[in-house]
CSV table of C-alpha atoms and ligand atoms in Angstrom, one decimal:
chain,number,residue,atom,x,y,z
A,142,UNK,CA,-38.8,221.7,151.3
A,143,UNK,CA,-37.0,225.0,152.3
A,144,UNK,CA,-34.7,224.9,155.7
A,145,UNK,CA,-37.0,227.6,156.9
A,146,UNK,CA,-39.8,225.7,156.9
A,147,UNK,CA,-38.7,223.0,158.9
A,148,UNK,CA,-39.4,222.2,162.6
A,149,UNK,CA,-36.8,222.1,164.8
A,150,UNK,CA,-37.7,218.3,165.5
A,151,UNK,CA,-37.6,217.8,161.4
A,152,UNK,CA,-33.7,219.4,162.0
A,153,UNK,CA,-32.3,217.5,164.5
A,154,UNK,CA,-33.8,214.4,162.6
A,155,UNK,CA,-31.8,215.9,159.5
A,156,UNK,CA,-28.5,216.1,161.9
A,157,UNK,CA,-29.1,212.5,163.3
A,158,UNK,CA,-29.3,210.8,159.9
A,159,UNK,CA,-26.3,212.7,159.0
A,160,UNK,CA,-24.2,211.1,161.8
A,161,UNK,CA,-24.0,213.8,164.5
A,162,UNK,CA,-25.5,212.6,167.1
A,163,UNK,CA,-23.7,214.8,169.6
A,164,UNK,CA,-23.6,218.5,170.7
A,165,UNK,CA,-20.6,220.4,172.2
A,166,UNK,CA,-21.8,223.9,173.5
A,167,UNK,CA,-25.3,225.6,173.0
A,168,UNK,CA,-24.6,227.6,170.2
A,169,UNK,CA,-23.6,225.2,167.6
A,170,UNK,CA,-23.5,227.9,164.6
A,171,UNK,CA,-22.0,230.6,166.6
A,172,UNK,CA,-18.5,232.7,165.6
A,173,UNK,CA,-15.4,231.2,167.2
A,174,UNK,CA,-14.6,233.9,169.9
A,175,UNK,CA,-12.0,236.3,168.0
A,176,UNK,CA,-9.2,235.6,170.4
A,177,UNK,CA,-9.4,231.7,169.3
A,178,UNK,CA,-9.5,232.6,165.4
A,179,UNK,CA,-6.4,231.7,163.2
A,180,UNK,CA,-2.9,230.9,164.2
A,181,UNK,CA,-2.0,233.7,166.3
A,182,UNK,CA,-3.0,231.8,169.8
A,183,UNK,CA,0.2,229.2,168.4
A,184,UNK,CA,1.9,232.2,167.8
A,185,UNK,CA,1.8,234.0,171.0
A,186,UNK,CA,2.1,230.9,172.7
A,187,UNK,CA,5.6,230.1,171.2
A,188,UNK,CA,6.6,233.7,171.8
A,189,UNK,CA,5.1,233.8,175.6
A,190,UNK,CA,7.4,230.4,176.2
A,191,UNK,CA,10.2,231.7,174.4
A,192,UNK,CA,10.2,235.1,176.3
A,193,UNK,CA,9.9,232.6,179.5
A,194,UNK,CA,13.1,230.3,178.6
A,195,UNK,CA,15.0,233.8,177.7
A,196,UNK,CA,14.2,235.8,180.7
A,197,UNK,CA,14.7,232.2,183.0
A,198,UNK,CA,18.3,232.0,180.5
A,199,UNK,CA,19.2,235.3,181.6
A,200,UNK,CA,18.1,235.2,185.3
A,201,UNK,CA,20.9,231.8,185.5
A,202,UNK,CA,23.5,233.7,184.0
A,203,UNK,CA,23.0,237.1,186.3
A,204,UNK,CA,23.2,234.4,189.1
A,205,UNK,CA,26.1,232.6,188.0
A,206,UNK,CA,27.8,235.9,187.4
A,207,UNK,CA,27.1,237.1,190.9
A,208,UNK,CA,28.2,233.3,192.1
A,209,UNK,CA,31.9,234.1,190.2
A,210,UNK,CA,31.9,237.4,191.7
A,211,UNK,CA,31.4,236.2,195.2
A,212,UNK,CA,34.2,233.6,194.6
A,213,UNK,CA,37.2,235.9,193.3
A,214,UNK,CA,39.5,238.1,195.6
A,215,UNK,CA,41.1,239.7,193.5
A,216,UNK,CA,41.2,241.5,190.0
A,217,UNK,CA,43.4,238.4,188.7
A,218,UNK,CA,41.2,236.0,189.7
A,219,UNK,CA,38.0,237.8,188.4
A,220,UNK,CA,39.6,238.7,184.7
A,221,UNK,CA,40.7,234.8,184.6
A,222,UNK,CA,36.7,234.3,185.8
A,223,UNK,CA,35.0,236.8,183.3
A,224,UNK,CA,37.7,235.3,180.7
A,225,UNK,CA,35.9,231.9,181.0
A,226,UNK,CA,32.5,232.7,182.0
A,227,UNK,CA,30.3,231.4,179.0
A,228,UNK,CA,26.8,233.3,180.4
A,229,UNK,CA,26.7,236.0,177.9
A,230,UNK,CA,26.4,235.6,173.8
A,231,UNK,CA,28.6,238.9,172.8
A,232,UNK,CA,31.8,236.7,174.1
A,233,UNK,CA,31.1,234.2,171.1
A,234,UNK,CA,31.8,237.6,168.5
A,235,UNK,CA,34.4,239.0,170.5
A,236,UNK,CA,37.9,238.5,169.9
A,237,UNK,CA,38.8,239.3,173.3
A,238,UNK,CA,37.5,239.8,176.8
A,239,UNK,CA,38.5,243.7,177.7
A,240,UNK,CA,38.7,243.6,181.4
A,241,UNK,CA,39.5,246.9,183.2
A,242,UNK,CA,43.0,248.2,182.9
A,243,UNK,CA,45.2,250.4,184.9
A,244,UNK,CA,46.0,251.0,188.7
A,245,UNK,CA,44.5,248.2,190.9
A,246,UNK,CA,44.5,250.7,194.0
A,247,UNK,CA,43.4,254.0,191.6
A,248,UNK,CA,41.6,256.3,194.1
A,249,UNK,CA,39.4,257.0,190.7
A,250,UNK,CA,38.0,254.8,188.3
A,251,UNK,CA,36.8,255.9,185.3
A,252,UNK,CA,33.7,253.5,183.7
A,253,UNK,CA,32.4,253.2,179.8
A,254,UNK,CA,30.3,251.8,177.7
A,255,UNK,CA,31.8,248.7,176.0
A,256,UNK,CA,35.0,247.8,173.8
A,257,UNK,CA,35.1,249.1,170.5
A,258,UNK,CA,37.0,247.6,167.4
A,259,UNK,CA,40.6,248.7,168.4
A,260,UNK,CA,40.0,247.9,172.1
A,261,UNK,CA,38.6,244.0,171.3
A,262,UNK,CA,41.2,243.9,168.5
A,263,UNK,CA,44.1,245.2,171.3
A,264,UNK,CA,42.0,243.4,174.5
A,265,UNK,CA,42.6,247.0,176.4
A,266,UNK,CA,39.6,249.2,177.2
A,267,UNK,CA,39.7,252.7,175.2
A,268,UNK,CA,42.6,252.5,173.6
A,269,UNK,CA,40.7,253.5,170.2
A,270,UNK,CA,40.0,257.2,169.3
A,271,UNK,CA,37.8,257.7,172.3
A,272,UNK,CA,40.6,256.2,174.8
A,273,UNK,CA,42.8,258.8,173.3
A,274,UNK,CA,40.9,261.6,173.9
A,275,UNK,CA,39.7,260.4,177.6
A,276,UNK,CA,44.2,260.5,177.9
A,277,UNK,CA,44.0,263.9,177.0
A,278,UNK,CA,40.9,264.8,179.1
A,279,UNK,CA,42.8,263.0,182.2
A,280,UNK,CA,46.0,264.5,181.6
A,281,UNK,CA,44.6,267.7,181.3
A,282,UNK,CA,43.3,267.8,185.0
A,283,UNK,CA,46.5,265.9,186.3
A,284,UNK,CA,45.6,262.4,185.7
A,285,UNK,CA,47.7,259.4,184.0
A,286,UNK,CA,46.7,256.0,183.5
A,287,UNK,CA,48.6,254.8,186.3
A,288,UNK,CA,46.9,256.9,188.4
A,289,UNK,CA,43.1,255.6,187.7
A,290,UNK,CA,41.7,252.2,186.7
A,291,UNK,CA,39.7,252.4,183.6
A,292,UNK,CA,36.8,249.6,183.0
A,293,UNK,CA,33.5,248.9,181.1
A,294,UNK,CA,30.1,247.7,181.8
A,295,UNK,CA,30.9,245.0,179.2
A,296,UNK,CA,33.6,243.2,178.9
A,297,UNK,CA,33.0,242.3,175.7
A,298,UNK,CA,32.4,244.7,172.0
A,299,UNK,CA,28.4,244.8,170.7
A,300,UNK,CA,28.6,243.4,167.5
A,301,UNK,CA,28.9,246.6,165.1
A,302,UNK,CA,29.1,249.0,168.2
A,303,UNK,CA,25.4,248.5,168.9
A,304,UNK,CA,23.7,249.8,172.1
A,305,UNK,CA,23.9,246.6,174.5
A,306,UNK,CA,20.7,244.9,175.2
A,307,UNK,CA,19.2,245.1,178.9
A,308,UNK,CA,19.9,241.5,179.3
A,309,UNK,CA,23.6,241.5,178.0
A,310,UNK,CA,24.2,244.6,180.9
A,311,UNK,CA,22.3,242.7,183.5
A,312,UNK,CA,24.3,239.6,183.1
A,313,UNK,CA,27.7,241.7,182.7
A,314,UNK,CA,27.0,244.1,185.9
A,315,UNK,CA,28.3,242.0,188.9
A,316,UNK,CA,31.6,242.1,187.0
A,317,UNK,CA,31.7,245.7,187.1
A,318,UNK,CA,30.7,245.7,190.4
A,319,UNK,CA,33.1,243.7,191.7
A,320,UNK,CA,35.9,245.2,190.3
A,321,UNK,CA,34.7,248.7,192.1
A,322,UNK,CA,34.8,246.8,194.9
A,323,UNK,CA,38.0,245.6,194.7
A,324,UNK,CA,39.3,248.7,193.6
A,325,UNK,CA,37.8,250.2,196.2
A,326,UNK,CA,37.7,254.2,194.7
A,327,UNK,CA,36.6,257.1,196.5
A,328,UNK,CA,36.0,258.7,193.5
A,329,UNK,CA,34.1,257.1,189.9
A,330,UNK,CA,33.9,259.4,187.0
A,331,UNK,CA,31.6,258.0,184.7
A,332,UNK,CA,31.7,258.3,181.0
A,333,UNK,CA,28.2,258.2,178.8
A,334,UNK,CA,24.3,257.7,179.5
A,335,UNK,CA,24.3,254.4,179.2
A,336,UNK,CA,27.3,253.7,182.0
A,337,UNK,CA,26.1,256.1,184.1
A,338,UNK,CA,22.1,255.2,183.7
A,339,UNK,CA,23.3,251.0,184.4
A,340,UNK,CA,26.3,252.1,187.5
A,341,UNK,CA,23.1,254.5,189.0
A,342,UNK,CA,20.5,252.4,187.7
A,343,UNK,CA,18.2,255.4,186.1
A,344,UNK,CA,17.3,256.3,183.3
A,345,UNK,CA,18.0,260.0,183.4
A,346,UNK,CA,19.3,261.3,180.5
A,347,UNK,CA,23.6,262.3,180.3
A,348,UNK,CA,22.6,266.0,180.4
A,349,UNK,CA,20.5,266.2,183.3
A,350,UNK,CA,23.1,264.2,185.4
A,351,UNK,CA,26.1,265.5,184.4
A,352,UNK,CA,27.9,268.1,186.5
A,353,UNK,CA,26.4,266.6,189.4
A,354,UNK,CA,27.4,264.2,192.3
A,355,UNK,CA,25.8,261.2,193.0
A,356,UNK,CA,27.1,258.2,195.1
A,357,UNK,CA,27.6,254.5,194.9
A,358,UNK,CA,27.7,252.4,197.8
A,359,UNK,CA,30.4,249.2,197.8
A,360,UNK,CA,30.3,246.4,199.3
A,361,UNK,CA,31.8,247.3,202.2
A,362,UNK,CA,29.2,249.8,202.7
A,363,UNK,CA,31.7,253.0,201.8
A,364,UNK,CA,30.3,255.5,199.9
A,365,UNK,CA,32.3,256.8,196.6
A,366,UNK,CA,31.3,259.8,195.2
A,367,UNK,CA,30.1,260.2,191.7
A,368,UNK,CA,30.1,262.0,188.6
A,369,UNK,CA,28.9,261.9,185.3
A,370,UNK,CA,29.5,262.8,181.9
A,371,UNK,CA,29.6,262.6,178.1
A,372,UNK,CA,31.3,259.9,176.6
A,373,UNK,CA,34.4,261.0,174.6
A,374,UNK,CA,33.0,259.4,171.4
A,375,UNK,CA,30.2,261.8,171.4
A,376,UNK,CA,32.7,264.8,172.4
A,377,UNK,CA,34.3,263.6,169.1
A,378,UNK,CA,31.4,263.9,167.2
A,379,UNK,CA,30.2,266.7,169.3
A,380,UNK,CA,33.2,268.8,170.1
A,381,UNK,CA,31.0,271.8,171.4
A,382,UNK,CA,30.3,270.3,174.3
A,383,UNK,CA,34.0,270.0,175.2
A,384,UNK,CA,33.9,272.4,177.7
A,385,UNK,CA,31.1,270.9,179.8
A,386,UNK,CA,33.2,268.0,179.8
A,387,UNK,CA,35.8,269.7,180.9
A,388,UNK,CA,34.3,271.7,184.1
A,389,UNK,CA,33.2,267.8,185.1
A,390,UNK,CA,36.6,266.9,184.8
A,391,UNK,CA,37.5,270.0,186.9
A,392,UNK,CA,34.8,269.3,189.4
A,393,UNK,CA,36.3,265.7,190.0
A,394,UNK,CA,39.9,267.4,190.5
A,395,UNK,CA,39.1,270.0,193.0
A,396,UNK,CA,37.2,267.6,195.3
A,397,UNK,CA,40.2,264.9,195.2
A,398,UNK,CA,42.8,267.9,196.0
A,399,UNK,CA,39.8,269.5,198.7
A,400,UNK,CA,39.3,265.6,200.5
A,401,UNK,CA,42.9,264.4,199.6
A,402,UNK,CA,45.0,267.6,200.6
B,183,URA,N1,34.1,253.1,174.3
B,183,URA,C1,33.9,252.6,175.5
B,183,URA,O1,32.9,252.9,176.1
B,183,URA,N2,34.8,251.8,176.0
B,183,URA,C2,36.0,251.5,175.4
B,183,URA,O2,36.7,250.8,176.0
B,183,URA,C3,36.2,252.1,174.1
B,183,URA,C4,35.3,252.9,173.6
């Protein structure tokens, strides 16, 4: 006899004999909703609790860094800090840890990216091609090294130079921000889209903000004035835009001679 021609009693006879002798649902035969078919449930669970476990990893270390932070009074004691702070993976490719450099009481401080090759080789931010350029740039409006302290948003070099990841600048940013604060400058010139769009937390790009002043609040609630502009490794792959760089520069020097007399 044909299936078709069975009853429905005849059927359910035909399941008993074979064994199943219990139902699960009301539509015994039907397609497995899609979003329960194959593997990719497992999948997207693993990657759901791995995302967790990463974004809870990176939460501590932000914490922990901001715990540091609160703890060190001076530049000394923070560099010895971010020296042995473990939070952030780039450290473990890093040959050294490039804290700022320069004049502990600069009424300027000048911020970058992160350390290339020569500066993680050296331990000294921009002291590559790019940190002799930005000499030239400050000499040329009157500046020295001793007059300015120069720091990073990392302390530590991207493997290959890459871009940072949002995490490694999150954990890495109470550093920064605690050495403005205990620098203390009226004045922070900031060097790149990627600086300026973490110090100003935007995501505007280098042209539209450059040339203009912003400000960034301390600790102490003073204000510092701020500008933007290109990094010097783009002005050295980019030299015609030199001269926009340099009428920042020029804008930074006739407000520190206009508020400092
Ligand atoms: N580029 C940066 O942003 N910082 C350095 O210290 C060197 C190159």
């Amino acid at each position: 006899m044909k299936a078709e021609n069975l009853t429905l009693e005849q059927i359910l006879e035909w399941y008993l004999c074979a064994g199943v002798d219990e139902t699960c649902g009301d539509r015994p035969f039907a397609e497995p909703p899609a979003a329960e078919a194959g593997p990719v449930p497992v999948v997207g669970l693993a990657v759901r609790q791995a995302t967790t476990g990463l974004a809870q990893a990176v939460g501590s270390a932000c914490q922990n860094a901001k715990d540091i932070c609160a703890r060190a009074g001076t530049l000394e004691e923070l560099k010895r800090a971010v020296e042995n702070f473990e939070g952030c993976a780039l450290k473990m490719t890093a040959a050294h840890t490039v804290f700022g450099d320069g004049n502990p009481q600069a009424k300027v401080v000048f911020i970058g990216e992160a350390p290339g090759a020569d500066e993680d080789r050296i331990g000294v931010p921009f002291v590559g091609r790019s940190g002799h350029l930005l000499d030239k740039m400050m000499n040329a409006v009157g500046l020295t090294r001793a007059d300015a302290y120069i720091c990073n948003i990392l302390p530590w070099r991207p493997p290959g130079n890459r871009t940072p990841l949002d995490s490694e600048v999150a954990v890495c940013l109470p550093f920064l921000k605690r050495q403005i604060d205990l620098v203390d400058p009226d004045y922070i010139f900031i060097l790149g889209a990627s600086a300026a769009n973490s110090v100003l937390d935007t995501a505007e790009t280098i042209s539209k903000m450059r040339g203009k002043w912003f400000e960034y609040e301390k600790s102490n609630g003073k204000k510092a004035r701020v500008l933007a502009s290109f990094h010097p490794a783009y002005l050295l792959r980019t030299p015609g835009q030199k001269s926009r760089s340099w009428s920042d520069l020029l804008r930074l020097r006739a407000r520190m001679d206009e508020e400092n007399g």
